[in-house]
Structure formats: structure tokens, C-alpha cells
PDB file of C-alpha atoms and ligand atoms in Angstrom:
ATOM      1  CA  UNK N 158       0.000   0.000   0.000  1.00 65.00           C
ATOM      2  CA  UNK N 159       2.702   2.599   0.883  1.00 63.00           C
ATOM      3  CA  UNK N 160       4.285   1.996  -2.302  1.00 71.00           C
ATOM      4  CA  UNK N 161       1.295   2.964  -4.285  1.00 71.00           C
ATOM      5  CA  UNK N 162       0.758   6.233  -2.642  1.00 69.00           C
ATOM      6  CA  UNK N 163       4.317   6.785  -3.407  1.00 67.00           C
ATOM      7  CA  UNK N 164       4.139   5.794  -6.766  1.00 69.00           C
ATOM      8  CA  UNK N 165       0.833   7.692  -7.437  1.00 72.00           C
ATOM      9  CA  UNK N 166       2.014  10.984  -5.363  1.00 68.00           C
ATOM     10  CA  UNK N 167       4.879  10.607  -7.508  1.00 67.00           C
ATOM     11  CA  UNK N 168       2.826  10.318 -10.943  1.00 66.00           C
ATOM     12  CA  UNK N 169       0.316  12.894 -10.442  1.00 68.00           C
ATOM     13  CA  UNK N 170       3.326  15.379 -10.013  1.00 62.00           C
ATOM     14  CA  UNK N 171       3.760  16.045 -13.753  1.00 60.00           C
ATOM     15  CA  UNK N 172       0.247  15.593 -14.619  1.00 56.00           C
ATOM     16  CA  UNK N 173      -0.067  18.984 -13.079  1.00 50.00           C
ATOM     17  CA  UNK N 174       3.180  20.220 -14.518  1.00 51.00           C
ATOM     18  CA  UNK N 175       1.644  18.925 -18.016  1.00 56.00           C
ATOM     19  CA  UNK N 176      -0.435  21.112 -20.142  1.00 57.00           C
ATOM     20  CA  UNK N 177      -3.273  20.143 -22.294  1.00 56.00           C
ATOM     21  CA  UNK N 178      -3.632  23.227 -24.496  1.00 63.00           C
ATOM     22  CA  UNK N 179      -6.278  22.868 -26.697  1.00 77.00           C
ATOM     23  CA  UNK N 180      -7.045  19.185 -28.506  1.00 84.00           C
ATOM     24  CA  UNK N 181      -8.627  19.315 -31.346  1.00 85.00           C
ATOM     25  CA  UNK N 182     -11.309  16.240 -32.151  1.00 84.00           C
ATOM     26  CA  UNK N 183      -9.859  15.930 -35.121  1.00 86.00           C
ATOM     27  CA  UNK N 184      -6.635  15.787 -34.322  1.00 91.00           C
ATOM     28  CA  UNK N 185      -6.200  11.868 -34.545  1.00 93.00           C
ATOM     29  CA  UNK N 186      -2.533  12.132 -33.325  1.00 95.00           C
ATOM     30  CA  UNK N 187      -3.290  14.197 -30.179  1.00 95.00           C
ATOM     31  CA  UNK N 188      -5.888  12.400 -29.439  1.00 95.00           C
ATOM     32  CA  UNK N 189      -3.809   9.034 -29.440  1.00 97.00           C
ATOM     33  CA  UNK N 190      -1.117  10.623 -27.302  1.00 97.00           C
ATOM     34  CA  UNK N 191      -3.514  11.234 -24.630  1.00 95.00           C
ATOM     35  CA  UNK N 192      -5.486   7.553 -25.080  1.00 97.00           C
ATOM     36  CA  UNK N 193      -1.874   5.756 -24.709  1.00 98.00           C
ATOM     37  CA  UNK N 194      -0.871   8.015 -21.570  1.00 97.00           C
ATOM     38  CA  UNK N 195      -3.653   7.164 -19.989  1.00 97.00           C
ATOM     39  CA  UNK N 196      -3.374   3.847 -20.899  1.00 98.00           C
ATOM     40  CA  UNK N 197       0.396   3.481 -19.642  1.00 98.00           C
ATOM     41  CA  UNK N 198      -0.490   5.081 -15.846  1.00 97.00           C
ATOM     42  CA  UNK N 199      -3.102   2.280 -15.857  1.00 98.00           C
ATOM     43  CA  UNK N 200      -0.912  -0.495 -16.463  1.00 98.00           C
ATOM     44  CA  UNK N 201       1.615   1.101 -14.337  1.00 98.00           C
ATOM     45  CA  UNK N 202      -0.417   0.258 -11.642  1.00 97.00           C
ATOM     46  CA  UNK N 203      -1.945  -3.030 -12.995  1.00 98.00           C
ATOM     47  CA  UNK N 204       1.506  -4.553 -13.165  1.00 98.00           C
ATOM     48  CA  UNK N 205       2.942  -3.157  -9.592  1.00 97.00           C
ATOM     49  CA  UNK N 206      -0.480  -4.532  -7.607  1.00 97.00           C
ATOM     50  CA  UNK N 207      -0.314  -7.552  -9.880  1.00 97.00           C
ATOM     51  CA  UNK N 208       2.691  -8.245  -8.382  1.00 96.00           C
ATOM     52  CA  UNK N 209       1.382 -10.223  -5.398  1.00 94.00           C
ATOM     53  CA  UNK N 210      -0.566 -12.542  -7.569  1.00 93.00           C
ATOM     54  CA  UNK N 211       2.569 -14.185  -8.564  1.00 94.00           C
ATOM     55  CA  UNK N 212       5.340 -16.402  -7.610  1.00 92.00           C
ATOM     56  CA  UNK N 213       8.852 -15.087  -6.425  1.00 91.00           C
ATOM     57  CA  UNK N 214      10.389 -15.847  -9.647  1.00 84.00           C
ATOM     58  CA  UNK N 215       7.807 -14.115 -11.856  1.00 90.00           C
ATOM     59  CA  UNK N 216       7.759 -10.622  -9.556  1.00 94.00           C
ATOM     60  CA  UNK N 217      10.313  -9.137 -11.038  1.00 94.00           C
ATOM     61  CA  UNK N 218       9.559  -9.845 -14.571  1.00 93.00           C
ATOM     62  CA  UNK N 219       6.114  -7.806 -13.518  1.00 96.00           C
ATOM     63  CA  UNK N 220       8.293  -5.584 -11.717  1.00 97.00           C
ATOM     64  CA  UNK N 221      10.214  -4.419 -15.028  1.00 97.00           C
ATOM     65  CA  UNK N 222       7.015  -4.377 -17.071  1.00 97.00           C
ATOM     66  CA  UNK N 223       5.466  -2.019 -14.505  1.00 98.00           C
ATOM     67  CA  UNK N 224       8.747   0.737 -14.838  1.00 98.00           C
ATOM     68  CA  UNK N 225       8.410  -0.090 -18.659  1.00 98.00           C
ATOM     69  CA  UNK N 226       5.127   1.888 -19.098  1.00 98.00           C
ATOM     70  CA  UNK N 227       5.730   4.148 -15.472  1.00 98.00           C
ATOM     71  CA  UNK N 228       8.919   5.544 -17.935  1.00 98.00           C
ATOM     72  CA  UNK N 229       7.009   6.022 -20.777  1.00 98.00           C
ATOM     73  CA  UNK N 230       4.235   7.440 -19.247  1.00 98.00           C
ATOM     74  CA  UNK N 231       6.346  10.306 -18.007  1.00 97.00           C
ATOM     75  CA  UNK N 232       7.537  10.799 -21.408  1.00 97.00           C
ATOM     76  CA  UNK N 233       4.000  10.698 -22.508  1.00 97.00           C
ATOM     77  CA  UNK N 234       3.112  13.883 -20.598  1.00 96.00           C
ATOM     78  CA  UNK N 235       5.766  15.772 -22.096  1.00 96.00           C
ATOM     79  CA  UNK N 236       5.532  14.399 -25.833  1.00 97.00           C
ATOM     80  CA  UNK N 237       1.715  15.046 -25.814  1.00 95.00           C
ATOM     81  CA  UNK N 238       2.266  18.270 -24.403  1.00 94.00           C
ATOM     82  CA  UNK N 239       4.870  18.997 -27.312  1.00 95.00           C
ATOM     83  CA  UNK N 240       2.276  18.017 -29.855  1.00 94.00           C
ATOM     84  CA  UNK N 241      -0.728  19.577 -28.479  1.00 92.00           C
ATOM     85  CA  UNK N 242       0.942  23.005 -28.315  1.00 92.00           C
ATOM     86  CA  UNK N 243       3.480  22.809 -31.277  1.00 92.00           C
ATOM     87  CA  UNK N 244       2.474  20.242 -33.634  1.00 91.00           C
ATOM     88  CA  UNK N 245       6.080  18.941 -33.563  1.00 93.00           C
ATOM     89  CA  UNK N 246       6.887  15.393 -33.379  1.00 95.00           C
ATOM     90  CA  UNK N 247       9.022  15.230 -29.623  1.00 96.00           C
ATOM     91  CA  UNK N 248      11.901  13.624 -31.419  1.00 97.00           C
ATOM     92  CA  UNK N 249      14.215  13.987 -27.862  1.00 97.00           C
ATOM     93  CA  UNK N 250      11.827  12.767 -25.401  1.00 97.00           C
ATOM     94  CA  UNK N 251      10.719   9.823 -27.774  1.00 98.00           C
ATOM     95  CA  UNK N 252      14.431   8.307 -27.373  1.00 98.00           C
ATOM     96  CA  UNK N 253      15.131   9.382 -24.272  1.00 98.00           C
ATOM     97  CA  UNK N 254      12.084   6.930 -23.701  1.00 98.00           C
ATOM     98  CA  UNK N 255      13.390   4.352 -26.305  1.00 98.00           C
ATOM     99  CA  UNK N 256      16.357   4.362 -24.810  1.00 98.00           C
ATOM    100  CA  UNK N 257      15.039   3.633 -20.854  1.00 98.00           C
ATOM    101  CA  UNK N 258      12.878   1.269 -22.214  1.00 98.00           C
ATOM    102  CA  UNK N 259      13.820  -0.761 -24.701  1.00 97.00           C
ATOM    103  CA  UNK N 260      17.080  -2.393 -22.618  1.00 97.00           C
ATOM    104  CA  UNK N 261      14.662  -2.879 -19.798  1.00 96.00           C
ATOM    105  CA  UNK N 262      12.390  -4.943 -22.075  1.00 94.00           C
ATOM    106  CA  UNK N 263      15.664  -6.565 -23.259  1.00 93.00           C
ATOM    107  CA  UNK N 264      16.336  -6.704 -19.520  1.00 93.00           C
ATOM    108  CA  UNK N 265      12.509  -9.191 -19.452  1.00 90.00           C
ATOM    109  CA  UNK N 266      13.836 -11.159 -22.394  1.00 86.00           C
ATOM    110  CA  UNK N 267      16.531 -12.138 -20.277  1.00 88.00           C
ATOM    111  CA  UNK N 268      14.639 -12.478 -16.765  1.00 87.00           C
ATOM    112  CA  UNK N 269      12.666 -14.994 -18.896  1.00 80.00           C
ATOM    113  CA  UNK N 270      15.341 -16.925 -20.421  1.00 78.00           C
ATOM    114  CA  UNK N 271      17.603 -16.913 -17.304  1.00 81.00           C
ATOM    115  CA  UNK N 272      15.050 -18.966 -15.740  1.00 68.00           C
ATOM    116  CA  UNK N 273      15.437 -21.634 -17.937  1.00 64.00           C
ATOM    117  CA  UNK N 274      19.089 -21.613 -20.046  1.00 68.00           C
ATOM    118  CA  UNK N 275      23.155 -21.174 -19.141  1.00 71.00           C
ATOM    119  CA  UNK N 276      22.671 -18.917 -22.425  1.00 71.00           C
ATOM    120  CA  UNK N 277      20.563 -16.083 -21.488  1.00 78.00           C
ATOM    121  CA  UNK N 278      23.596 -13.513 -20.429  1.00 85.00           C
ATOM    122  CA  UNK N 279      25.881 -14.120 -24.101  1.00 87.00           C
ATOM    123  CA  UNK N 280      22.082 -13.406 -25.530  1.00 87.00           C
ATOM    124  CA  UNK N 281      21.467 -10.591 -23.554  1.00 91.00           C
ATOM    125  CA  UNK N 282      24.786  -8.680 -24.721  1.00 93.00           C
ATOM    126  CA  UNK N 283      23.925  -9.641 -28.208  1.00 94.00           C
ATOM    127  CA  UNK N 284      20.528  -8.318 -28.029  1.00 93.00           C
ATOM    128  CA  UNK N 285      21.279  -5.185 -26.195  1.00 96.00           C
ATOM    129  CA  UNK N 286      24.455  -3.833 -28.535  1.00 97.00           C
ATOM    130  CA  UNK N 287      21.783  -4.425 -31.110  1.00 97.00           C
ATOM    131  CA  UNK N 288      19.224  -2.301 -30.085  1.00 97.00           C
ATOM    132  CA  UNK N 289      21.714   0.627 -28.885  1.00 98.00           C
ATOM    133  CA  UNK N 290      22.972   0.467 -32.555  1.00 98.00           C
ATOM    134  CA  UNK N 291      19.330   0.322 -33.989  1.00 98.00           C
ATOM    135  CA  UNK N 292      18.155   3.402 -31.488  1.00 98.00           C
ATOM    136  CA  UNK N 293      21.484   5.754 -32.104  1.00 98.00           C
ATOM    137  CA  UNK N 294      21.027   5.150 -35.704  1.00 98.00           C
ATOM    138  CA  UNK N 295      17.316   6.318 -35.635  1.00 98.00           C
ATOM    139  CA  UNK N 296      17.764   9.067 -33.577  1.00 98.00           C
ATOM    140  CA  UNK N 297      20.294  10.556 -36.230  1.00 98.00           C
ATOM    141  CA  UNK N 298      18.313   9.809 -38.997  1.00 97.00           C
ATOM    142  CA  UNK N 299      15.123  11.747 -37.372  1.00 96.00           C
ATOM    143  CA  UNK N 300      17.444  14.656 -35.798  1.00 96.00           C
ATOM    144  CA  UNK N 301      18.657  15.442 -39.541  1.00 94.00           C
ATOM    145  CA  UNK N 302      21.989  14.712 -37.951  1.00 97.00           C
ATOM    146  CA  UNK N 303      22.521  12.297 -40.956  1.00 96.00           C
ATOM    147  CA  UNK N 304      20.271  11.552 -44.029  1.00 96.00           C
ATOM    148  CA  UNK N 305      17.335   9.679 -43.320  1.00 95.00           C
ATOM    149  CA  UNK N 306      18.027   6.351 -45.634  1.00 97.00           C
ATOM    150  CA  UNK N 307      21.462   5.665 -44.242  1.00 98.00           C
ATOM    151  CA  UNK N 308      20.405   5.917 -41.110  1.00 98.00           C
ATOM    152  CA  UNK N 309      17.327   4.436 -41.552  1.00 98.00           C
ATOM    153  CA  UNK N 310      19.733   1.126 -43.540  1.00 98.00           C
ATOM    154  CA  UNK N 311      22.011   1.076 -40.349  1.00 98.00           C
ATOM    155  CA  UNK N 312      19.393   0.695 -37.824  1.00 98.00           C
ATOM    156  CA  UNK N 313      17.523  -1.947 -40.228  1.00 98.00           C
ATOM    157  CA  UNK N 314      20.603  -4.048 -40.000  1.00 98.00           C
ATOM    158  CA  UNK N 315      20.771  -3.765 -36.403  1.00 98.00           C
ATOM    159  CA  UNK N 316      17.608  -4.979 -35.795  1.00 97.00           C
ATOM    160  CA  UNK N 317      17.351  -7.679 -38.152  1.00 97.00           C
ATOM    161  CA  UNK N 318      20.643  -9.041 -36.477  1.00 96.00           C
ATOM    162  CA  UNK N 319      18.691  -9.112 -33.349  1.00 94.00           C
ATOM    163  CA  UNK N 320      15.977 -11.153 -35.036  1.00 93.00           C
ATOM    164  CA  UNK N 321      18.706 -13.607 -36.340  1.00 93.00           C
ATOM    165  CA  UNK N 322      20.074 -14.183 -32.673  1.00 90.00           C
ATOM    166  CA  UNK N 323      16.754 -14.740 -31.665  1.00 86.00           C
ATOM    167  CA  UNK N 324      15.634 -17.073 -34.393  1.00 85.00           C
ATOM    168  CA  UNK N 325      18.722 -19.053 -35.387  1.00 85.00           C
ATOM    169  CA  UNK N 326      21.177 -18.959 -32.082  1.00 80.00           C
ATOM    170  CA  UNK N 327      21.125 -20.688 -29.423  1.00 77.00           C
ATOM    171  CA  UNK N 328      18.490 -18.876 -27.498  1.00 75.00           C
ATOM    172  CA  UNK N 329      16.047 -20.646 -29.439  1.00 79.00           C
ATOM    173  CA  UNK N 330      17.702 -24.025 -29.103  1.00 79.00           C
ATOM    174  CA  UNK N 331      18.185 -23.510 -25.136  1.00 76.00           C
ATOM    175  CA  UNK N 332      14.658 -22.874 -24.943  1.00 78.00           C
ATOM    176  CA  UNK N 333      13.040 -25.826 -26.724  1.00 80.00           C
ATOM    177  CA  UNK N 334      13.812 -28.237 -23.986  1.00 79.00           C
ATOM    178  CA  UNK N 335      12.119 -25.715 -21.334  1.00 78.00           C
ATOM    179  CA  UNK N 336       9.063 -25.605 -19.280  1.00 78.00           C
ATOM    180  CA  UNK N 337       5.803 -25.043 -21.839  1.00 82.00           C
ATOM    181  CA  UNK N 338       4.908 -21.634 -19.773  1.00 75.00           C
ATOM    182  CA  UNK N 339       8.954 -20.643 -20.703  1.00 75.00           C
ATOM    183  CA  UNK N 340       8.751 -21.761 -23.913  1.00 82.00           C
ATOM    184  CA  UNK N 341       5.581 -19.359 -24.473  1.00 79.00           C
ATOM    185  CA  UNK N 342       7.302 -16.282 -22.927  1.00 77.00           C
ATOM    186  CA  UNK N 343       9.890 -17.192 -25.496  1.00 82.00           C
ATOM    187  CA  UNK N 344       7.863 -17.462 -28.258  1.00 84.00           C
ATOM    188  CA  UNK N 345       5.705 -14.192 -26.881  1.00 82.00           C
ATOM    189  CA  UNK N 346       8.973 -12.439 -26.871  1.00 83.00           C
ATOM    190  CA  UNK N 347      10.094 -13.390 -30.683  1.00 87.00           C
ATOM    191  CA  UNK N 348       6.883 -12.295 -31.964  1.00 89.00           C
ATOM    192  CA  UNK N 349       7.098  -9.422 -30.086  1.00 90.00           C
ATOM    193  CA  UNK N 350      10.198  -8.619 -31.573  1.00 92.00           C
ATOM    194  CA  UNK N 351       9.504  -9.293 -35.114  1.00 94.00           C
ATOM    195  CA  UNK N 352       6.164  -8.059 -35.633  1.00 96.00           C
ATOM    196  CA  UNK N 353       5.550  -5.471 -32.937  1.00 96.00           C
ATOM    197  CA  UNK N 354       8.600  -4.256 -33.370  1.00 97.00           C
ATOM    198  CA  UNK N 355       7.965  -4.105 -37.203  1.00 98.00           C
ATOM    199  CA  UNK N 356       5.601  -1.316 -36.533  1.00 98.00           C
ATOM    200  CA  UNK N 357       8.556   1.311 -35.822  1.00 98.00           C
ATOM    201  CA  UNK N 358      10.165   1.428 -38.889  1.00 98.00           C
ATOM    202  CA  UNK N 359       7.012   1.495 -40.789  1.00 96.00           C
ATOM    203  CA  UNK N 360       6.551   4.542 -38.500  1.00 96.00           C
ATOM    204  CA  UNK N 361       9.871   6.295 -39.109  1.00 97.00           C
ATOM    205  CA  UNK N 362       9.140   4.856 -43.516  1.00 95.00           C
ATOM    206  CA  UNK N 363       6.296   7.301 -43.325  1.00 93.00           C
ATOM    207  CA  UNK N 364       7.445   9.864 -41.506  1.00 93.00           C
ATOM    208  CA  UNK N 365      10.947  10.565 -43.455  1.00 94.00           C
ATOM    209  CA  UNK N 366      10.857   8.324 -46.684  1.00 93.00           C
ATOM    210  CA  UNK N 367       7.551   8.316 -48.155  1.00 88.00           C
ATOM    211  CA  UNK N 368       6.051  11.455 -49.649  1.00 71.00           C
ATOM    212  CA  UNK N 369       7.366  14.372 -48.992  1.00 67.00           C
ATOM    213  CA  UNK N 370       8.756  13.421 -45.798  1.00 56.00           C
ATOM    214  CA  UNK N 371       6.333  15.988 -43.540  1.00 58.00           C
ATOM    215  CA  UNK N 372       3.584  13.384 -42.460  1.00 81.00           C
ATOM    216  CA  UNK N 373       4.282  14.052 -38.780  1.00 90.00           C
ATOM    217  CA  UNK N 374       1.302  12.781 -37.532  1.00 90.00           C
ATOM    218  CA  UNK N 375       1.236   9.397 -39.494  1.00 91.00           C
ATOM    219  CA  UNK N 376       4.928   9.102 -38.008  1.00 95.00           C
ATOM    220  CA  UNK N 377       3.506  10.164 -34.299  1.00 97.00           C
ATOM    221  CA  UNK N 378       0.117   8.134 -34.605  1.00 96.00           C
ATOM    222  CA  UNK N 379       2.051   4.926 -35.659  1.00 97.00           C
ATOM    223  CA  UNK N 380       4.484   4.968 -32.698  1.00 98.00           C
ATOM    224  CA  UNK N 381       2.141   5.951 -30.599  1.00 98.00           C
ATOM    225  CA  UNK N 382       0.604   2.708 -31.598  1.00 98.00           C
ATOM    226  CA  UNK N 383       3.501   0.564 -31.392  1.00 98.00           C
ATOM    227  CA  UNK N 384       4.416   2.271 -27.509  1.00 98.00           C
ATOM    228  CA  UNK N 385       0.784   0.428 -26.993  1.00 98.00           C
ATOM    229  CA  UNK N 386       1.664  -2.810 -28.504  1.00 96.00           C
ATOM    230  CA  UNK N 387       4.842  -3.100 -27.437  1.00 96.00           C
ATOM    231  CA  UNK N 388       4.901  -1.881 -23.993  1.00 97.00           C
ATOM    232  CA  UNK N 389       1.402  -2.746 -22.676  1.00 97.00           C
ATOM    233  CA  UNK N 390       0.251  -5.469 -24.969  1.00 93.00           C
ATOM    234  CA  UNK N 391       3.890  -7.453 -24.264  1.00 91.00           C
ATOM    235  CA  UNK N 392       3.699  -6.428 -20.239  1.00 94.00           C
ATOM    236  CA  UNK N 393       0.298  -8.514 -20.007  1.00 94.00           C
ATOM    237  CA  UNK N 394       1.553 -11.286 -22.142  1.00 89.00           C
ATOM    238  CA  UNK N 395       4.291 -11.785 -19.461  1.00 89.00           C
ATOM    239  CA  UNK N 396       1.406 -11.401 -16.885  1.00 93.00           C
ATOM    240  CA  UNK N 397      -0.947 -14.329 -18.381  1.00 91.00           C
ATOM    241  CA  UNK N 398       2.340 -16.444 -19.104  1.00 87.00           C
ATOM    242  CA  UNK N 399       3.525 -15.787 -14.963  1.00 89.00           C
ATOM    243  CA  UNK N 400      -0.151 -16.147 -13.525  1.00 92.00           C
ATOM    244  CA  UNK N 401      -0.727 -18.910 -15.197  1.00 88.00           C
ATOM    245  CA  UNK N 402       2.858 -20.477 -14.264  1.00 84.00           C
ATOM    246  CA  UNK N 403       1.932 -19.298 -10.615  1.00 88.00           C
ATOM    247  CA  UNK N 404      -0.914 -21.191 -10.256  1.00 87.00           C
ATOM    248  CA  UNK N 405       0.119 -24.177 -11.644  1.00 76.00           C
TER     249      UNK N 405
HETATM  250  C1  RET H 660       9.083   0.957 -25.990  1.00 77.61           C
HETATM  251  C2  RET H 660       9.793   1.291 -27.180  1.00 77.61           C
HETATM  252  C3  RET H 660      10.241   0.392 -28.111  1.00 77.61           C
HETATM  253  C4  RET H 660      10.007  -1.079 -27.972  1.00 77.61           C
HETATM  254  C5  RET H 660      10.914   0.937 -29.262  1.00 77.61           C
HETATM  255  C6  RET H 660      11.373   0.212 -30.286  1.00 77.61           C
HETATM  256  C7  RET H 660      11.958   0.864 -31.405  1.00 77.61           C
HETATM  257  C8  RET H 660      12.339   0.236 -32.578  1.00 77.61           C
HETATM  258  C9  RET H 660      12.184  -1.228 -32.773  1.00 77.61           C
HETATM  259  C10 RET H 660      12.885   1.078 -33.631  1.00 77.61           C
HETATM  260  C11 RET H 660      13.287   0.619 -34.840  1.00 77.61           C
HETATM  261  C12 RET H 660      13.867   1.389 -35.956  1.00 77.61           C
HETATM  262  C13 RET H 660      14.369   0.641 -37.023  1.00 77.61           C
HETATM  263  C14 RET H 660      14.279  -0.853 -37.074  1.00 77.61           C
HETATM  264  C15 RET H 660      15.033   1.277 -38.198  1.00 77.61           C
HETATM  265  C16 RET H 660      15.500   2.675 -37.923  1.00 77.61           C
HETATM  266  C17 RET H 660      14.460   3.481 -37.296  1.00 77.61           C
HETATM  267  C18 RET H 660      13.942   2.919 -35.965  1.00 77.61           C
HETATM  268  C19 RET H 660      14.867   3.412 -34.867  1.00 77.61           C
HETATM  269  C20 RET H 660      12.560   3.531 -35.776  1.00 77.61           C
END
């Protein structure tokens, strides 16, 4: 109990800080920015109370989903405050999120596999120097620090490296011979970072290669999609997979 009145003193902080300006109904973007902040306080919660539900070796799996979505609902404030008032995509906040967020889901990948394979640390190096290459190279690409299709190249590679360890090393093979509920979270995990991950650079396609390269709210309106997918969608996978394993 104290926790949550820490954690919710703590969260309504910069909802007061955060302005709304003016949202326009029509204004698909804004209007996603606020559904998916809301939506990432309420997991935020879901996964810390959650917590008790489970077995020791699950709560910190819950644990790291739960500061997942707390992070990026902090960034949330301040990117939909960004768009609201400026119609700018938040290109700094969104990585300073990314780049919280995405090694502490890498962080999950491994809580999962450690459970269950000698292999999960070599993987977890591989995965991570993946996804610092695939962020930096993003980040450059949207900041006009270099041009968007090299960038865009390098941080294709990047991930589709991470998809090979995944698929082909020995990960995969370390996993077949665990427990069914591990071999789910696995699974859960892949797909994750295949196809909801997919979503990103169709994201940052539309936003710099496509057209004329100004569709700022396609660009905005698909991440904020994939932040929902990829953050909350993946945190409750992890939930099912550890309740169930809990109760079994
Ligand atoms: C919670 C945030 C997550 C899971 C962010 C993930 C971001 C990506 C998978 C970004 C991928 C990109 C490429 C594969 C190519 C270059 C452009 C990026 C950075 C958007």
C-alpha cells in the first residue's frame, strides 16, 4: 500500500506540470497521445499490484514491465504536451524513452530466459548492442543529424541481427527443452520482436521516406501505436504467461 501512494504521489506530479492546451477532435494524433498516456499510468499500476498474484520468480519480470510503461508514461506527458501546443513530433523525449525502455524490455527477455538456459547472459549482450545500434542510428536519422536512408539502412541491420540471434542462435535451441509456460514467454517475446517491433520502422518509412517526408502525424500516430503494442500489450503477455505459471 505505501508503495502505491508513493508511486501515485509521484505520478500525479507532472500531470499537473503537463499542459493540455487545446485538442482538437480531429486531431487523430493528439488524441492518441492522450489515449496511450492514460493507458500506460493504468498499467503502471496493474503490473505493480499484480505483483502479489505471482510467484517469487515471476515478480520481477512484472516488476520491469510495470517501470516499462511508469517511464514512458512520463515521457508521454511531455511528448503530448509537445504536440498539443506545437504540432512537432518530440523527437528527444521519444528516445530518451526508447532508450530507458527498450534495454529494460531486453532486460525481461533475459529475466525470462535466465530462468530456464546457461545462455541467457551471451544473448542478452547480443541483443542489447543491437538495439543501442538500432536506437542511435534512428535518432540521427530523425534529428537530420545524418540523411534519413542511411540511417534508416544502419538501424535496419541492427535490428534484423537481433531477429537472427533470436531465431537461429542458441536462445532458441536452449529454450526448446524448457518448461511449456517458458517456452511461451519465449515465443511471446520473438513475436514481439519481429512483428511489434515491425511497426517502428514502418513509423519512421512514413514519416521521413515516403512522400514528402512531412507526415508528422502518421509518423507520431504509428508509434504511438507501437508504444501500446509493445509496452502494454507485451507487459500482459508476461502477466498471463507468470499467472498462469503461478498457479500451476
Ligand atoms: C518501448 C519502445 C520500443 C520497444 C521501441 C522500439 C523501437 C524500434 C524497434 C525502432 C526501430 C527502428 C528501425 C528498425 C530502423 C531505424 C528506425 C527505428 C529506430 C525507428
Amino acid at each position: 500500500m505505501k508503495y502505491l501512494l508513493i508511486l501515485g504521489s509521484v505520478i500525479a506530479l507532472p500531470s499537473f506540470a503537463a499542459s493540455g492546451g487545446d485538442l482538437d477532435a480531429s486531431d487523430y494524433t493528439g488524441v492518441s497521445f492522450w489515449l496511450v498516456t492514460a493507458a500506460l499510468l493504468a498499467s503502471t499500476v496493474f503490473f505493480f499490484i499484480e505483483r502479489d498474484r505471482v510467484s517469487a520468480k515471476w515478480k520481477t519480470s512484472l516488476t520491469v514491465s510495470g517501470l516499462v510503461t511508469g517511464i514512458a508514461f512520463w515521457h508521454y506527458l511531455y511528448m503530448r504536451g509537445v504536440w498539443v501546443e506545437t504540432g512537432e513530433t518530440p523527437t528527444v523525449f521519444r528516445y530518451i524513452d526508447w532508450l530507458l525502455t527498450v534495454p529494460l524490455l531486453i532486460v525481461e527477455f533475459y529475466l525470462i530466459l535466465a530462468a530456464a538456459t546457461n545462455v541467457a547472459g551471451s544473448l542478452f549482450k547480443k541483443l542489447l548492442l543491437g538495439s543501442i545500434v538500432m536506437l542511435v542510428a534512428g535518432y540521427l536519422g530523425e534529428a537530420g543529424v545524418w540523411p534519413a536512408m542511411p540511417a534508416f539502412l544502419l538501424g535496419m541491420a541492427a535490428w534484423i541481427y537481433m531477429i537472427y540471434e533470436l531465431w537461429m542462435g542458441e536462445g532458441k535451441a536452449a529454450c526448446n527443452t524448457a518448461s511449456p509456460a517458458v517456452q511461451s514467454a519465449y515465443n511471446a517475446m520473438m513475436k514481439i520482436i519481429i512483428v511489434g517491433w515491425a511497426i517502428y520502422p514502418l513509423g519512421y518509412a512514413s514519416g521521413y521516406l515516403i512522400g514528402d517526408g512531412s507526415s508528422a502525424m502518421n509518423l507520431n500516430l504509428i508509434y504511438n501505436l507501437a508504444d501500446f503494442v509493445n509496452k502494454i500489450l507485451f507487459g500482459l503477455i508476461i502477466w498471463h504467461v507468470a499467472v498462469k505459471e503461478s498457479s500451476a
